């Protein structure tokens, strides 16, 4: 899926459910979310017995938890029958098509275009910090000039 298609997909879900919160979206989309100890992994998505499940590491701070949830939610939507793992400090660096799509989905969901338009002149890193995320997320954000 191309980045602009991911952007449209996110916009459709945000408009339909009137939220950018990945946990609320998961609830609307019948994605079960469990939190617990996971060792090195930050999170994972699994398709188990025809159920979409996201598992999150209980040790994540608030912004990491939201980012990992958005990433895993993307897998539940775009890669429904695949099992996918998010490893903190690694997945934003991976280059597989599925991981790039999930990272793009997370960036589009968590960094609204309005945040960029309302802060002209700020760098991508500054925008990411305002939103509470690592600047690497901005590598996946599609920024179009405002009409």
mmCIF file of C-alpha atoms in Angstrom:
data_model
loop_
_atom_site.group_PDB
_atom_site.id
_atom_site.type_symbol
_atom_site.label_atom_id
_atom_site.label_comp_id
_atom_site.label_asym_id
_atom_site.label_seq_id
_atom_site.Cartn_x
_atom_site.Cartn_y
_atom_site.Cartn_z
ATOM 1 C CA UNK A 1 0.000 0.000 0.000
ATOM 2 C CA UNK A 2 1.422 3.387 -0.959
ATOM 3 C CA UNK A 3 1.923 6.086 1.684
ATOM 4 C CA UNK A 4 -0.828 8.326 0.277
ATOM 5 C CA UNK A 5 -3.222 5.345 0.406
ATOM 6 C CA UNK A 6 -2.300 4.781 4.053
ATOM 7 C CA UNK A 7 -2.946 8.483 4.713
ATOM 8 C CA UNK A 8 -6.425 8.137 3.175
ATOM 9 C CA UNK A 9 -7.104 4.968 5.153
ATOM 10 C CA UNK A 10 -6.223 6.715 8.425
ATOM 11 C CA UNK A 11 -8.371 9.729 7.474
ATOM 12 C CA UNK A 12 -11.318 7.415 6.813
ATOM 13 C CA UNK A 13 -11.041 5.755 10.243
ATOM 14 C CA UNK A 14 -10.513 9.078 12.041
ATOM 15 C CA UNK A 15 -13.578 10.559 10.350
ATOM 16 C CA UNK A 16 -15.766 7.483 10.833
ATOM 17 C CA UNK A 17 -14.982 7.019 14.530
ATOM 18 C CA UNK A 18 -14.138 10.660 15.390
ATOM 19 C CA UNK A 19 -10.929 9.785 17.227
ATOM 20 C CA UNK A 20 -7.171 9.500 16.729
ATOM 21 C CA UNK A 21 -6.801 7.386 19.859
ATOM 22 C CA UNK A 22 -5.570 3.951 18.737
ATOM 23 C CA UNK A 23 -7.142 2.303 21.784
ATOM 24 C CA UNK A 24 -10.571 3.726 20.959
ATOM 25 C CA UNK A 25 -10.163 2.702 17.321
ATOM 26 C CA UNK A 26 -9.221 -0.815 18.420
ATOM 27 C CA UNK A 27 -12.390 -0.999 20.475
ATOM 28 C CA UNK A 28 -14.517 0.090 17.499
ATOM 29 C CA UNK A 29 -12.745 -2.458 15.281
ATOM 30 C CA UNK A 30 -13.050 -5.363 17.741
ATOM 31 C CA UNK A 31 -9.321 -5.657 18.309
ATOM 32 C CA UNK A 32 -8.625 -7.193 21.693
ATOM 33 C CA UNK A 33 -5.808 -5.458 23.629
ATOM 34 C CA UNK A 34 -3.855 -7.133 26.430
ATOM 35 C CA UNK A 35 -1.040 -5.622 28.505
ATOM 36 C CA UNK A 36 1.563 -7.636 30.384
ATOM 37 C CA UNK A 37 5.243 -8.539 30.686
ATOM 38 C CA UNK A 38 6.793 -9.177 27.278
ATOM 39 C CA UNK A 39 10.553 -9.207 27.801
ATOM 40 C CA UNK A 40 12.325 -7.452 24.931
ATOM 41 C CA UNK A 41 9.256 -6.940 22.768
ATOM 42 C CA UNK A 42 7.270 -3.730 23.003
ATOM 43 C CA UNK A 43 4.187 -5.189 21.417
ATOM 44 C CA UNK A 44 2.816 -7.617 18.909
ATOM 45 C CA UNK A 45 -0.233 -8.242 16.791
ATOM 46 C CA UNK A 46 -1.564 -11.764 16.389
ATOM 47 C CA UNK A 47 -4.489 -13.222 14.495
ATOM 48 C CA UNK A 48 -5.669 -16.018 16.782
ATOM 49 C CA UNK A 49 -8.656 -18.228 15.998
ATOM 50 C CA UNK A 50 -10.196 -15.542 13.790
ATOM 51 C CA UNK A 51 -9.685 -12.839 16.460
ATOM 52 C CA UNK A 52 -7.469 -9.756 16.166
ATOM 53 C CA UNK A 53 -5.284 -9.388 19.270
ATOM 54 C CA UNK A 54 -2.690 -6.801 20.279
ATOM 55 C CA UNK A 55 -0.317 -7.478 23.148
ATOM 56 C CA UNK A 56 1.542 -4.547 24.730
ATOM 57 C CA UNK A 57 4.499 -4.586 27.096
ATOM 58 C CA UNK A 58 3.463 -3.253 30.497
ATOM 59 C CA UNK A 59 6.805 -1.439 30.847
ATOM 60 C CA UNK A 60 6.133 1.096 28.073
ATOM 61 C CA UNK A 61 5.739 4.755 29.027
ATOM 62 C CA UNK A 62 2.554 6.521 27.897
ATOM 63 C CA UNK A 63 3.783 7.833 24.533
ATOM 64 C CA UNK A 64 5.591 4.587 23.671
ATOM 65 C CA UNK A 65 2.437 2.659 24.546
ATOM 66 C CA UNK A 66 0.339 4.841 22.232
ATOM 67 C CA UNK A 67 2.901 4.604 19.413
ATOM 68 C CA UNK A 68 3.203 0.821 19.706
ATOM 69 C CA UNK A 69 -0.589 0.518 19.851
ATOM 70 C CA UNK A 70 -0.994 2.633 16.694
ATOM 71 C CA UNK A 71 1.637 0.510 14.946
ATOM 72 C CA UNK A 72 0.021 -2.783 15.977
ATOM 73 C CA UNK A 73 -3.454 -1.461 15.131
ATOM 74 C CA UNK A 74 -2.134 -0.817 11.621
ATOM 75 C CA UNK A 75 -1.146 -4.462 11.350
ATOM 76 C CA UNK A 76 -4.628 -5.508 12.504
ATOM 77 C CA UNK A 77 -6.140 -3.445 9.689
ATOM 78 C CA UNK A 78 -3.654 -3.852 6.837
ATOM 79 C CA UNK A 79 -2.050 -7.229 7.612
ATOM 80 C CA UNK A 80 -4.940 -8.930 9.365
ATOM 81 C CA UNK A 81 -3.793 -12.544 9.055
ATOM 82 C CA UNK A 82 -0.097 -11.929 9.751
ATOM 83 C CA UNK A 83 1.594 -12.105 13.144
ATOM 84 C CA UNK A 84 3.772 -9.008 13.684
ATOM 85 C CA UNK A 85 6.137 -7.960 16.463
ATOM 86 C CA UNK A 86 7.195 -4.449 17.490
ATOM 87 C CA UNK A 87 10.572 -4.261 19.188
ATOM 88 C CA UNK A 88 11.320 -0.959 20.907
ATOM 89 C CA UNK A 89 14.075 1.052 19.202
ATOM 90 C CA UNK A 90 14.160 -1.385 16.277
ATOM 91 C CA UNK A 91 10.865 -1.387 14.372
ATOM 92 C CA UNK A 92 11.059 2.268 13.330
ATOM 93 C CA UNK A 93 14.331 1.318 11.639
ATOM 94 C CA UNK A 94 13.113 -1.776 9.782
ATOM 95 C CA UNK A 95 12.579 -1.628 6.052
ATOM 96 C CA UNK A 96 10.108 -4.449 5.365
ATOM 97 C CA UNK A 97 7.017 -3.360 3.471
ATOM 98 C CA UNK A 98 4.662 -4.343 6.306
ATOM 99 C CA UNK A 99 6.670 -2.443 8.921
ATOM 100 C CA UNK A 100 6.902 0.666 6.731
ATOM 101 C CA UNK A 101 3.123 0.545 6.213
ATOM 102 C CA UNK A 102 2.485 0.134 9.949
ATOM 103 C CA UNK A 103 4.881 2.975 10.791
ATOM 104 C CA UNK A 104 3.230 5.198 8.173
ATOM 105 C CA UNK A 105 -0.211 4.406 9.607
ATOM 106 C CA UNK A 106 1.018 5.246 13.135
ATOM 107 C CA UNK A 107 2.610 8.513 11.979
ATOM 108 C CA UNK A 108 -0.525 9.592 10.116
ATOM 109 C CA UNK A 109 -2.735 8.708 13.076
ATOM 110 C CA UNK A 110 -0.607 10.306 15.796
ATOM 111 C CA UNK A 111 0.745 13.392 13.982
ATOM 112 C CA UNK A 112 -2.255 15.249 12.535
ATOM 113 C CA UNK A 113 -1.594 17.494 9.547
ATOM 114 C CA UNK A 114 -3.059 20.415 11.516
ATOM 115 C CA UNK A 115 -0.196 20.156 14.018
ATOM 116 C CA UNK A 116 2.226 20.790 11.160
ATOM 117 C CA UNK A 117 0.177 23.560 9.534
ATOM 118 C CA UNK A 118 -0.324 25.356 12.865
ATOM 119 C CA UNK A 119 3.444 25.379 13.516
ATOM 120 C CA UNK A 120 5.046 26.639 10.308
ATOM 121 C CA UNK A 121 8.793 26.829 10.366
ATOM 122 C CA UNK A 122 9.276 24.109 12.962
ATOM 123 C CA UNK A 123 11.470 21.174 12.019
ATOM 124 C CA UNK A 124 10.171 17.626 11.794
ATOM 125 C CA UNK A 125 12.019 16.839 15.021
ATOM 126 C CA UNK A 126 10.311 19.760 16.801
ATOM 127 C CA UNK A 127 6.890 18.671 15.535
ATOM 128 C CA UNK A 128 7.518 15.125 16.761
ATOM 129 C CA UNK A 129 8.584 16.433 20.193
ATOM 130 C CA UNK A 130 5.454 18.609 20.450
ATOM 131 C CA UNK A 131 3.382 15.495 19.821
ATOM 132 C CA UNK A 132 5.485 13.542 22.330
ATOM 133 C CA UNK A 133 7.234 11.123 19.971
ATOM 134 C CA UNK A 134 10.736 10.383 18.716
ATOM 135 C CA UNK A 135 11.643 12.301 15.559
ATOM 136 C CA UNK A 136 12.024 9.004 13.639
ATOM 137 C CA UNK A 137 8.223 8.855 13.363
ATOM 138 C CA UNK A 138 8.340 11.884 11.066
ATOM 139 C CA UNK A 139 10.206 9.856 8.429
ATOM 140 C CA UNK A 140 6.885 8.115 7.795
ATOM 141 C CA UNK A 141 4.628 11.189 7.871
ATOM 142 C CA UNK A 142 3.318 12.365 4.514
ATOM 143 C CA UNK A 143 3.343 16.155 4.483
ATOM 144 C CA UNK A 144 1.503 17.955 1.719
ATOM 145 C CA UNK A 145 1.350 21.693 1.277
ATOM 146 C CA UNK A 146 -1.870 23.189 2.581
ATOM 147 C CA UNK A 147 -4.246 24.391 -0.154
#
